[in-house]
Every structure is written in structure tokens, then in C-alpha cells.
Amino acid sequence: MDESDFNQCIGEPTEPTNIVIFGAGGDLTKRKLIPALVKMLRCGLLHPESKIIGVLKGRAFETWLETLHQGMLDYAADIEMNDEQWASFSTMFKMVDGDLQDEQTYQSLASSLESLKGKTHAMFYCAVPPRWYTTIAAGLHKVGLSNEEDGFRRVVIEKPFGMDLASSRELNNELQGLLDESQIYRIDHYLGKESVQNLLVYRFANSILEPLWNRNFIDHIQISAAESIGIGYRANYYEKSGSLRDMIQSHLMQVMTLVAMEPPVEYTADAVRDEKIKVLRAVRHFAEEDIPAQTVAAQYGSGAIGDESLSAYVAEEGVSPESVTETFSAVRFYVDNWRWQGVPFILWTGKRLPRRVSEIVIRFRKLPFNLFDKHATAPITNSLVFRLHPDEGIFLRMNAKMPGLTTNTQRLVMRAPYSEDGTDVSDAYEVLLHDVLTGDATLFSRGDEVEESWSIIEPILNVWKDRLSVERYRAGTWDVSGMDELFKDCVGGWHKPS
Ligand code: BG6
């Protein structure tokens, strides 16, 4: 990399660090981690004396490098990088060939780190299935690599953090037995999205929102992640997970905590996370008999998006034809505290919907009296929409007079795109990797948060696990039965993203 590549970006500079990636031969490494590290290096947020050490088995170093290079070309074509620049970048790489279960692998890693003189910090990224997390933490512990005496040692893991309350507790106990909680970085890539972080700035850096941000003005809140993709080749995972675990327990509940939390006393990881967990503690736990009325589960059937015809979920590779796993789920939560009593938080997500849109819709209460009822061309409601993707930004739906001689009202959308000047909105992985390197855990889930969210979801899982059938919706449509009913008492009803 030459000097000109180091255009400075805004962000705390990082110190030379050994970035160890377990599972470095996998998809996540080539699709996300390496492109993010290249971008960070280019803008001066990754120290050029850092090293990237891949732990993988049975591959020659050159072959591994070639895979990473190909990954850059396939998945990060926007990052212009010629062969010479790649060759210069690849001098940062090292490889340890070994099995995760073999103690020798960790010994080799320890000696490899020792041989990188002067570099004492280490980040261990577990880009492997969760069943290996404890094995890796134990391996590091055994050879002394988790010891922070001469630099930080941070271990990064990705969801799922367990599949239910018991397994998440077990994972937490195991990891916390080997590492200090402050060394564990549980990535929720949703929280790395610029627009999600921006939510905190909108809330706490503007005086006009806070007075409205409560049950006196807000009718309900919708937090959604609609996707047009199906499950691809992930049947093995998805059949066990379903969309409730995959998206609601993790990403969407995390977003809900940021929407609902009280202002923290300071902008530090623990102060923010202390407020987030208070929200989770206030979320109502449903009794079994209430669950059908508070939730929707459905599965995509065959259908089409544009000209592409799509198979039903049960016809996807690896899915049982009798599967009742939900690919769409919605839950109407209540946060039982002073600020939010009685305000529904409806979280919903689904695959094979008409488009990919994720947003937070704050729907305000009805007008006490509507002067213009007979002149409205659209329902008189106000919403504030935080678009998480695509087209990140904030939209305010207002009502205004239609131009003309009569006093007809129309809906007007005031748009504030997040990046009006075309500034590159950072990828979640750049943000989160940078946070790990600088020790900022604000956007990472703490162990207690994870357990609390599982304890909320658990009663729903218990009821759903016994179901014998599931509603179907046609792929590429919004025809999910039960959704209108779920929104029946909400001003403006279900907001289908446009
Ligand atoms: C992942 C889920 O965590 O998030 C996937 O496992 C989902 O099923 C993905 O598609 C959505 O993330 P994004 O950033 O593409 O909205």
C-alpha cells in the first residue's frame, strides 16, 4: 500500500494488532472481513503494522491468499485494487494450519504471535459455527493467549448466541469462565449499520424529539426487516432457527432497545448497555394463552418477484417437505414502564417479500379532532420513519394542503437522506471491527442482554415448537394472514414499506 492510500477517515486511530481469524477459509472472511480490513487500512483506521493471521486447515498459504484475492474481486469490486496493491496488502498475512480441536494449533498460534515482534495486542475473530466458540476460548486460555498482561486480547463472536435461554446461559457461563466479559465482543451486525447508530444521535442530539418520545404522543412503533431473498443454502441452520430466532430475538430486539431506552448518563459502552437492558427487563412476558393473539408466523409458498419465479420454502434444498418453520414472524411487544406503557412495539420480519427494506416507523397518535376529515386524500396520520436500508435516512410524513383552490389535504414526505452528498456509508463490519480494535463495546451485546432477550422469546418458542402447521404466504407478496389483525388497533395499520 503506498502513502496515497492512506486518506484519513474520521475515527480513532488503532494500534498495531494481530488480527487472528479462526475459520479464515470460510465465506465470512472473504466476503466481509477482508474487504472491511482493506477499507480500514486505506483510510488509516487499521495500523499498517498490524498482521492478519488466518487459522484454517489443510490449505496451502498461497491457495488461501488466492481465495481472499478472488473474494475481493467478487464481493468488493467497489474497492479498486490492482495486483500490485493486493501484493502489498498480502504482506500483512500469515497462516496457521491446524484443527480447532487440536491443542497444537493454539501452540503454533502462540509461537506465531511471539515471532511478530513488538505487536502485543490481539483480536481473535471466530468466523466459525457457534459450537466452536468455547473450544476456541479454551484453546486460547490454555496457551495463555487470553491473558491481557502485555496488551489487549479480544474475542469476537457472531450470533446465534445459543438457540434458547438454557443454551445461551450455558454459552455465557462457559465463555465467562475462560474470559473476562470485557474481552467478549458479541457482534450484532445490525448495530454496526450507520443508520442504527444514527438513531441514538437523532434521539439524544436533538431537543425536538425527546418531548414527543413517549406514550403521550406515540401510538405504536413498527421495527421491520423485509427481505426479498429466500434462505439460499442455509437450510441446515434455518430449519432449526426460523425467523423469530434469526432476526427478531437478535437484530430487531436490539434495535428496539435503542428506540425505547432512556438517555444514558454518558456515551460509554456500559452506560448505554445498562439502559438497553432496563428496556428488556421491562418487556412483558406473555402467558402461553396470549401468544397466538400477539404473534404471527408464516412460511413462504411459491410465487414470483418481477420475472423470477420462486420456489416454496418447503421446496428449497435441504428443507423437509413437511417443514413448519416460519420464514415470516411478527411479535407485538409491550414495554411496561412509565414511558411506554400501552404502546405496542411490533417487530416483524420475513423472507421472500416484495422488497428488501428495513425501517423503524414511529406512528404518532390520532388528532384529537380532525378539521379536514372530508378533504383528506390520504389518511391523516404522522409517522417518523428511520430507514435502516436501503437509502438510509429519516422521513417525516406530514399532512399538507394540496395546491389548488380547495382545501384538500395530501400526505407529504419530508426526506432527509443520511448521506446527501454521496458520502460512503460504512459497512457494518468496518464499524464493528474498528470498535473492537479501539475497545468500544457500545454496539456489542452484553451477556446479560442476550439472556434477557432469550427469556422474552422463550415462551413464544415453547408455544410454536408444538405447532403442526403454519400459514403460507405467496412469495413476492405482502399477503401474510394475521398481520392486519395484529395491527387492528394501531393508527394507520400495518406499514408495508414502499
Ligand atoms: C443475518 C440473518 O443475521 O441477517 C440472515 O441470519 C439475514 O437471515 C441477515 O438475511 C440480514 O442482514 P442484512 O444486513 O442483509 O439486512
Coordinates of C-alpha atoms and ligand atoms in Angstrom, one line a residue:
M1 CA 0.0 0.0 0.0
D2 CA 1.5 3.4 -0.8
E3 CA 1.2 6.6 1.0
S4 CA -1.7 7.8 -1.2
D5 CA -3.9 5.0 0.0
F6 CA -3.9 6.4 3.5
N7 CA -6.6 9.0 3.1
Q8 CA -7.5 9.7 6.6
C9 CA -11.1 8.9 7.7
I10 CA -12.8 10.1 10.8
G11 CA -12.2 7.6 13.6
E12 CA -9.9 6.9 16.4
P13 CA -6.5 5.5 15.1
T14 CA -5.8 1.9 16.1
E15 CA -2.6 0.4 17.4
P16 CA -0.7 -2.4 15.7
T17 CA -2.7 -5.5 16.3
N18 CA -2.6 -9.2 15.5
I19 CA -5.9 -9.9 13.9
V20 CA -6.4 -13.7 14.2
I21 CA -9.3 -15.2 12.2
F22 CA -10.5 -18.6 13.1
G23 CA -12.3 -20.1 10.1
A24 CA -10.3 -18.0 7.8
G25 CA -11.1 -20.2 4.8
G26 CA -14.8 -19.5 5.0
D27 CA -17.3 -17.2 3.4
L28 CA -17.5 -14.5 6.1
T29 CA -13.7 -13.9 5.9
K30 CA -13.6 -13.4 2.2
R31 CA -16.9 -11.6 1.8
K32 CA -16.9 -9.3 4.7
L33 CA -13.8 -9.3 7.0
I34 CA -11.0 -8.9 4.4
P35 CA -12.8 -6.2 2.4
A36 CA -13.6 -4.3 5.7
L37 CA -9.9 -4.6 6.7
V38 CA -8.7 -3.3 3.3
K39 CA -11.0 -0.3 3.6
M40 CA -9.9 0.4 7.1
L41 CA -6.3 0.2 6.1
R42 CA -6.8 2.5 3.2
C43 CA -8.3 5.2 5.3
G44 CA -5.8 4.9 8.1
L45 CA -8.1 3.1 10.6
L46 CA -6.1 -0.1 10.6
H47 CA -2.5 0.3 11.6
P48 CA -0.2 -0.7 8.7
E49 CA 2.0 -2.7 11.1
S50 CA -0.9 -5.0 12.0
K51 CA -0.9 -8.6 10.9
I52 CA -3.8 -10.8 9.8
I53 CA -3.3 -14.4 10.8
G54 CA -5.7 -16.9 9.4
V55 CA -6.3 -20.2 11.2
L56 CA -7.5 -22.9 8.9
K57 CA -6.9 -26.4 8.0
G58 CA -5.4 -28.2 5.1
R59 CA -4.8 -25.4 2.6
A60 CA -1.5 -24.0 1.3
F61 CA -0.8 -20.4 2.2
E62 CA -0.7 -19.3 -1.4
T63 CA -4.0 -21.0 -2.2
W64 CA -5.6 -19.3 0.8
L65 CA -4.3 -15.9 -0.3
E66 CA -5.7 -16.5 -3.8
T67 CA -9.1 -17.3 -2.3
L68 CA -9.1 -14.0 -0.5
H69 CA -8.0 -12.1 -3.5
Q70 CA -10.8 -13.7 -5.6
G71 CA -13.2 -12.7 -2.7
M72 CA -12.1 -9.1 -3.1
L73 CA -12.8 -9.2 -6.8
D74 CA -16.2 -11.0 -6.4
Y75 CA -17.6 -9.2 -3.4
A76 CA -15.8 -5.9 -3.0
A77 CA -15.5 -4.7 -6.6
D78 CA -16.1 -1.2 -5.4
I79 CA -12.7 -1.2 -3.7
E80 CA -10.3 -0.6 -6.6
M81 CA -7.2 -2.6 -6.0
N82 CA -4.7 -3.6 -8.6
D83 CA -2.4 -6.6 -8.4
E84 CA 0.4 -4.6 -7.0
Q85 CA -1.7 -3.1 -4.2
W86 CA -3.0 -6.6 -3.4
A87 CA 0.6 -7.9 -3.3
S88 CA 1.5 -5.1 -0.9
F89 CA -1.6 -5.8 1.3
S90 CA -0.9 -9.5 1.3
T91 CA 2.4 -8.9 3.1
M92 CA 0.2 -8.5 6.2
F93 CA -1.0 -12.1 6.1
K94 CA 0.2 -15.1 8.0
M95 CA -1.4 -18.5 8.3
V96 CA -1.6 -21.2 11.0
D97 CA -2.6 -24.6 9.6
G98 CA -4.4 -26.6 12.2
D99 CA -7.6 -28.1 13.6
L100 CA -9.6 -26.1 16.2
Q101 CA -9.8 -29.1 18.5
D102 CA -6.0 -29.7 18.5
E103 CA -4.0 -28.0 21.3
Q104 CA -1.1 -27.9 18.9
T105 CA -3.0 -25.3 16.8
Y106 CA -3.0 -22.9 19.7
Q107 CA 0.6 -23.6 20.5
S108 CA 1.5 -22.8 16.9
L109 CA -0.6 -19.7 17.0
A110 CA 1.1 -18.6 20.2
S111 CA 4.6 -19.0 18.7
S112 CA 3.5 -17.3 15.5
L113 CA 2.3 -14.3 17.6
E114 CA 5.6 -14.3 19.5
S115 CA 7.5 -14.1 16.3
L116 CA 5.7 -10.9 15.3
K117 CA 8.0 -8.8 17.4
G118 CA 6.6 -5.7 19.1
K119 CA 2.9 -6.5 18.4
T120 CA 1.3 -7.3 21.6
H121 CA -2.4 -6.7 21.0
A122 CA -4.6 -9.4 19.6
M123 CA -8.1 -9.7 18.4
F124 CA -9.5 -13.2 17.8
Y125 CA -12.3 -13.4 15.4
C126 CA -14.4 -16.6 15.5
A127 CA -15.7 -16.8 11.9
V128 CA -16.8 -20.4 12.7
P129 CA -20.1 -22.0 13.7
P130 CA -21.0 -21.2 17.3
R131 CA -20.4 -24.8 18.5
W132 CA -16.7 -23.9 18.3
Y133 CA -16.7 -20.8 20.4
T134 CA -16.0 -22.5 23.7
T135 CA -13.3 -24.7 22.1
I136 CA -11.5 -21.7 20.8
A137 CA -11.8 -19.8 24.0
A138 CA -10.5 -22.8 25.9
G139 CA -7.6 -23.3 23.4
L140 CA -6.5 -19.7 23.8
H141 CA -6.8 -19.8 27.5
K142 CA -4.7 -22.9 27.8
V143 CA -1.7 -21.5 26.0
G144 CA -2.0 -18.1 27.8
L145 CA -3.3 -16.2 24.7
S146 CA -6.2 -14.8 26.6
N147 CA -4.0 -13.2 29.2
E148 CA -4.1 -9.4 28.9
E149 CA -0.8 -8.6 30.7
D150 CA 1.0 -7.3 27.7
G151 CA -1.8 -6.0 25.5
F152 CA -5.5 -6.5 24.9
R153 CA -6.9 -9.8 23.9
R154 CA -10.5 -9.5 22.5
V155 CA -12.6 -12.4 21.2
V156 CA -15.3 -11.7 18.7
I157 CA -18.2 -14.0 18.2
E158 CA -21.3 -13.7 16.0
K159 CA -24.9 -14.7 16.6
P160 CA -26.6 -17.0 17.3
F161 CA -25.6 -16.9 20.9
G162 CA -27.5 -20.0 21.9
M163 CA -30.8 -21.3 20.5
D164 CA -32.8 -20.7 23.6
L165 CA -32.4 -19.4 27.2
A166 CA -30.7 -22.5 28.5
S167 CA -28.1 -22.8 25.7
S168 CA -27.4 -19.1 25.8
R169 CA -26.8 -19.3 29.5
E170 CA -24.5 -22.3 29.0
L171 CA -22.5 -20.4 26.4
N172 CA -22.2 -17.4 28.6
N173 CA -21.1 -19.4 31.5
E174 CA -18.5 -21.3 29.5
L175 CA -17.1 -18.2 27.9
Q176 CA -17.1 -16.1 31.1
G177 CA -15.3 -19.0 32.8
L178 CA -12.4 -18.5 30.3
L179 CA -12.5 -14.8 29.5
D180 CA -13.5 -11.7 31.3
E181 CA -16.9 -10.3 30.0
S182 CA -15.0 -7.2 28.8
Q183 CA -13.0 -9.4 26.4
I184 CA -16.0 -10.8 24.7
Y185 CA -17.4 -8.9 21.8
R186 CA -20.7 -10.3 20.6
I187 CA -21.3 -8.9 17.2
D188 CA -24.8 -8.0 16.1
H189 CA -24.1 -6.6 12.6
Y190 CA -27.4 -4.7 12.7
L191 CA -25.9 -2.4 15.4
G192 CA -23.0 -1.7 13.1
K193 CA -25.2 -0.2 10.5
E194 CA -24.6 3.6 10.4
S195 CA -28.3 4.3 10.4
V196 CA -28.8 2.3 13.6
Q197 CA -26.1 4.3 15.3
N198 CA -27.5 7.4 13.9
L199 CA -30.8 6.6 15.8
L200 CA -29.0 7.4 19.0
V201 CA -27.7 10.7 17.7
Y202 CA -31.1 11.7 16.4
R203 CA -32.7 10.8 19.7
F204 CA -30.1 12.4 22.0
A205 CA -28.6 15.2 20.0
N206 CA -31.9 16.9 19.1
S207 CA -34.1 18.6 21.6
I208 CA -37.3 18.4 19.5
L209 CA -37.7 14.6 19.6
E210 CA -37.4 13.8 23.3
P211 CA -40.6 15.6 24.3
L212 CA -42.6 13.6 21.8
W213 CA -40.8 10.3 22.5
N214 CA -43.4 8.6 24.8
R215 CA -46.9 7.2 25.2
N216 CA -48.5 10.6 25.3
F217 CA -47.7 11.2 21.6
I218 CA -46.7 7.9 20.1
D219 CA -49.4 5.4 19.2
H220 CA -47.2 2.5 18.3
I221 CA -43.8 1.6 16.8
Q222 CA -43.0 -0.8 14.0
I223 CA -39.5 -2.2 13.6
S224 CA -39.1 -4.3 10.5
A225 CA -36.7 -6.2 8.2
A226 CA -38.3 -7.2 5.0
E227 CA -36.1 -9.3 2.7
S228 CA -36.7 -10.4 -0.9
I229 CA -34.1 -13.2 -0.6
G230 CA -35.0 -16.8 0.4
I231 CA -32.9 -19.0 2.7
G232 CA -30.4 -19.8 0.0
Y233 CA -28.2 -22.7 1.0
R234 CA -28.7 -22.2 4.7
A235 CA -31.5 -24.8 5.2
N236 CA -29.5 -26.6 7.8
Y237 CA -29.3 -23.6 10.1
Y238 CA -32.6 -22.1 9.2
E239 CA -34.7 -25.2 9.8
K240 CA -33.5 -25.1 13.4
S241 CA -33.7 -21.4 13.7
G242 CA -36.7 -19.9 11.9
S243 CA -37.1 -16.2 11.5
L244 CA -38.1 -15.5 15.2
R245 CA -34.6 -16.6 16.4
D246 CA -32.8 -15.5 13.2
M247 CA -34.0 -11.9 13.1
I248 CA -36.3 -10.9 16.0
Q249 CA -34.5 -12.3 19.1
S250 CA -31.3 -10.7 17.9
H251 CA -31.3 -7.8 15.5
L252 CA -34.7 -6.4 15.8
M253 CA -34.9 -6.6 19.6
Q254 CA -31.5 -4.9 19.8
V255 CA -32.9 -2.1 17.7
M256 CA -36.0 -1.9 19.9
T257 CA -33.8 -1.4 23.0
L258 CA -32.2 1.6 21.3
V259 CA -35.6 3.1 20.3
A260 CA -37.1 2.6 23.8
M261 CA -34.1 3.2 26.1
E262 CA -33.8 6.2 28.5
P263 CA -31.0 8.7 27.8
P264 CA -27.8 7.1 29.2
V265 CA -25.8 9.1 31.7
E266 CA -22.8 9.2 29.3
Y267 CA -22.0 7.8 25.9
T268 CA -20.0 4.8 27.1
A269 CA -20.5 1.1 26.4
D270 CA -21.7 0.2 29.9
A271 CA -23.9 3.3 30.3
V272 CA -25.7 2.6 27.0
R273 CA -26.0 -1.1 27.7
D274 CA -27.3 -0.5 31.2
E275 CA -30.1 1.4 29.7
K276 CA -30.7 -1.2 27.0
I277 CA -31.1 -4.0 29.5
K278 CA -33.6 -2.0 31.5
V279 CA -35.8 -2.0 28.4
L280 CA -35.5 -5.7 28.0
R281 CA -36.4 -6.2 31.7
A282 CA -39.5 -4.1 31.2
V283 CA -40.7 -6.1 28.2
R284 CA -43.9 -8.0 29.1
H285 CA -43.5 -11.8 29.2
F286 CA -46.6 -13.4 27.6
A287 CA -48.6 -16.1 29.1
E288 CA -48.9 -19.1 26.8
E289 CA -52.6 -18.4 26.1
D290 CA -51.9 -14.9 25.0
I291 CA -49.2 -15.8 22.4
P292 CA -51.5 -16.5 19.4
A293 CA -53.0 -13.0 19.6
Q294 CA -49.6 -11.3 20.0
T295 CA -47.7 -13.1 17.2
V296 CA -47.8 -14.1 13.6
A297 CA -45.9 -16.9 12.0
A298 CA -45.9 -17.8 8.3
Q299 CA -43.9 -19.5 5.7
Y300 CA -43.4 -18.6 2.0
G301 CA -45.0 -20.6 -0.6
S302 CA -44.1 -20.4 -4.3
G303 CA -44.5 -17.1 -6.1
A304 CA -42.6 -14.6 -8.1
I305 CA -40.7 -11.3 -7.7
G306 CA -40.6 -9.5 -11.0
D307 CA -39.9 -12.1 -13.7
E308 CA -38.3 -14.5 -11.4
S309 CA -40.4 -17.4 -10.3
L310 CA -39.6 -18.6 -6.9
S311 CA -39.9 -22.0 -5.1
A312 CA -41.8 -22.5 -1.9
Y313 CA -39.7 -22.8 1.3
V314 CA -40.5 -26.5 1.5
A315 CA -39.1 -27.0 -1.9
E316 CA -35.7 -25.3 -1.0
E317 CA -32.7 -27.6 -1.0
G318 CA -32.3 -29.3 2.4
V319 CA -35.8 -28.4 3.7
S320 CA -38.2 -31.1 4.7
P321 CA -41.4 -31.0 2.6
E322 CA -43.3 -31.2 5.9
S323 CA -41.4 -28.3 7.5
V324 CA -43.5 -25.8 9.5
T325 CA -40.5 -23.5 10.2
E326 CA -41.6 -19.8 9.9
T327 CA -39.9 -17.6 7.4
F328 CA -42.0 -14.6 8.5
S329 CA -42.7 -13.6 12.1
A330 CA -44.2 -10.7 13.9
V331 CA -44.5 -10.1 17.6
R332 CA -46.4 -7.3 19.3
F333 CA -44.3 -6.4 22.4
Y334 CA -45.1 -4.1 25.3
V335 CA -42.6 -2.3 27.3
D336 CA -44.1 -1.9 30.8
N337 CA -42.6 1.2 32.1
W338 CA -43.6 4.9 32.6
R339 CA -42.6 6.0 29.2
W340 CA -44.1 3.2 27.1
Q341 CA -47.0 1.7 29.0
G342 CA -49.6 0.6 26.5
V343 CA -47.6 1.4 23.3
P344 CA -47.2 -1.6 21.1
F345 CA -43.8 -2.3 19.6
I346 CA -44.5 -4.5 16.6
L347 CA -41.4 -6.3 15.3
W348 CA -41.8 -8.1 12.1
T349 CA -39.5 -9.7 9.5
G350 CA -39.8 -12.1 6.6
K351 CA -38.0 -13.6 3.6
R352 CA -39.3 -13.6 0.0
L353 CA -41.3 -10.4 0.5
P354 CA -41.6 -8.0 -2.4
R355 CA -38.5 -5.9 -1.5
R356 CA -35.6 -5.5 0.9
V357 CA -36.3 -2.7 3.3
S358 CA -35.6 -2.3 7.0
E359 CA -37.0 0.5 9.0
I360 CA -38.3 1.9 12.2
V361 CA -41.7 3.6 12.0
I362 CA -42.8 5.8 14.8
R363 CA -46.5 6.3 14.3
F364 CA -48.0 9.2 16.2
R365 CA -51.4 9.3 17.9
K366 CA -54.5 10.4 16.1
L367 CA -55.5 14.0 16.0
P368 CA -57.9 14.8 18.8
F369 CA -60.3 16.3 16.3
N370 CA -59.8 16.3 12.5
L371 CA -60.9 19.5 10.8
F372 CA -60.1 18.2 7.4
D373 CA -61.6 14.8 7.6
K374 CA -63.8 15.2 4.5
H375 CA -60.9 16.7 2.5
A376 CA -58.2 14.1 3.0
T377 CA -56.8 12.3 0.0
A378 CA -54.7 10.1 2.3
P379 CA -55.2 9.0 5.9
I380 CA -54.3 11.8 8.4
T381 CA -51.5 10.2 10.3
N382 CA -48.0 11.3 11.1
S383 CA -45.0 9.0 11.1
L384 CA -41.4 9.4 11.6
V385 CA -39.5 6.7 9.6
F386 CA -35.9 5.8 10.2
R387 CA -34.9 3.9 7.1
L388 CA -32.1 1.5 8.0
H389 CA -31.6 0.3 4.5
P390 CA -31.6 0.8 1.6
D391 CA -31.4 4.6 1.2
E392 CA -30.6 5.2 4.8
G393 CA -32.3 8.3 6.1
I394 CA -35.1 9.8 8.1
F395 CA -38.6 10.6 6.6
L396 CA -41.3 12.6 8.3
R397 CA -44.8 12.0 7.0
M398 CA -46.8 15.2 7.4
N399 CA -50.2 16.4 6.0
A400 CA -50.3 19.5 3.9
K401 CA -52.7 21.3 1.6
M402 CA -52.9 20.2 -1.9
P403 CA -52.1 23.1 -4.3
G404 CA -55.3 24.5 -5.6
L405 CA -58.4 26.5 -4.7
T406 CA -60.0 23.8 -2.5
T407 CA -58.7 22.9 1.0
N408 CA -57.8 19.2 0.3
T409 CA -55.1 17.6 2.3
Q410 CA -52.4 15.3 1.0
R411 CA -49.6 13.4 2.5
L412 CA -46.2 15.0 2.2
V413 CA -43.0 13.2 2.9
M414 CA -40.1 15.3 4.1
R415 CA -36.9 13.3 3.4
A416 CA -33.5 13.6 4.9
P417 CA -31.3 11.1 3.3
Y418 CA -28.4 10.1 5.6
S419 CA -25.8 10.7 3.0
E420 CA -27.0 13.6 0.8
D421 CA -23.6 14.4 -0.5
G422 CA -23.0 10.8 -1.6
T423 CA -20.6 10.1 1.3
D424 CA -19.8 6.4 1.5
V425 CA -21.9 4.9 4.3
S426 CA -19.5 2.5 6.1
D427 CA -20.2 -1.2 6.0
A428 CA -21.2 -2.6 9.4
Y429 CA -18.1 -4.8 9.6
E430 CA -15.8 -1.8 9.2
V431 CA -17.5 0.0 12.0
L432 CA -17.6 -3.1 14.3
L433 CA -14.0 -4.2 13.6
H434 CA -12.8 -0.7 14.3
D435 CA -14.8 -0.7 17.6
V436 CA -13.2 -3.9 18.7
L437 CA -9.7 -2.5 17.9
T438 CA -10.4 0.6 19.9
G439 CA -12.2 -1.2 22.7
D440 CA -15.6 0.4 22.3
A441 CA -18.2 -2.2 23.2
T442 CA -21.2 0.1 22.9
L443 CA -22.5 -1.6 19.8
F444 CA -22.0 -5.2 21.1
S445 CA -24.4 -7.2 23.1
R446 CA -23.5 -7.9 26.7
G447 CA -24.1 -11.4 28.1
D448 CA -27.0 -10.3 30.3
E449 CA -28.8 -8.6 27.4
V450 CA -28.6 -11.8 25.4
E451 CA -30.0 -13.9 28.2
E452 CA -32.8 -11.4 28.9
S453 CA -33.9 -11.3 25.2
W454 CA -34.0 -15.1 25.1
S455 CA -36.1 -15.2 28.3
I456 CA -38.6 -12.9 26.5
I457 CA -38.7 -15.1 23.4
E458 CA -38.7 -18.4 25.2
P459 CA -42.5 -18.6 25.9
I460 CA -43.2 -17.9 22.2
L461 CA -40.7 -20.6 21.1
N462 CA -42.4 -23.0 23.6
V463 CA -45.8 -22.5 22.0
W464 CA -44.5 -22.5 18.4
K465 CA -42.5 -25.7 18.8
D466 CA -45.6 -27.8 19.1
R467 CA -47.4 -26.4 16.0
L468 CA -48.4 -28.9 13.4
S469 CA -49.0 -26.4 10.6
V470 CA -48.1 -22.9 9.6
E471 CA -49.8 -20.3 7.4
R472 CA -48.4 -19.7 3.9
Y473 CA -47.9 -16.5 2.0
R474 CA -47.2 -16.3 -1.7
A475 CA -43.5 -15.4 -2.3
G476 CA -43.2 -11.9 -3.6
T477 CA -46.4 -10.6 -1.9
W478 CA -47.4 -9.0 1.4
D479 CA -50.3 -11.4 1.8
V480 CA -49.5 -12.6 5.2
S481 CA -52.5 -13.6 7.1
G482 CA -52.9 -12.3 10.6
M483 CA -50.9 -9.1 10.1
D484 CA -53.9 -6.8 9.6
E485 CA -55.4 -8.3 12.8
L486 CA -52.1 -7.7 14.7
F487 CA -52.3 -4.0 13.7
K488 CA -56.1 -3.7 14.2
D489 CA -55.9 -1.1 17.0
C490 CA -52.9 0.7 15.6
V491 CA -53.3 4.1 14.0
G492 CA -52.7 3.7 10.2
G493 CA -52.3 -0.1 10.4
W494 CA -49.5 -2.2 9.0
H495 CA -46.9 -0.1 7.2
K496 CA -45.8 -2.1 4.2
P497 CA -42.5 -0.4 3.1
S498 CA -42.7 1.2 -0.3
Ligands
BG6_1 C1 -28.5 -12.4 9.3 C2 -29.6 -13.4 9.2 O1 -28.1 -12.2 10.7 O2 -29.0 -11.1 8.9 C3 -30.0 -13.5 7.7 O3 -29.1 -14.6 9.6 C4 -30.4 -12.2 7.2 O4 -31.1 -14.4 7.6 C5 -29.4 -11.1 7.5 O5 -30.7 -12.3 5.8 C6 -29.9 -9.7 7.2 O6 -28.9 -8.8 7.3 P1 -28.8 -7.5 6.3 O7 -27.7 -6.7 6.8 O8 -28.6 -8.1 4.9 O9 -30.1 -6.9 6.5

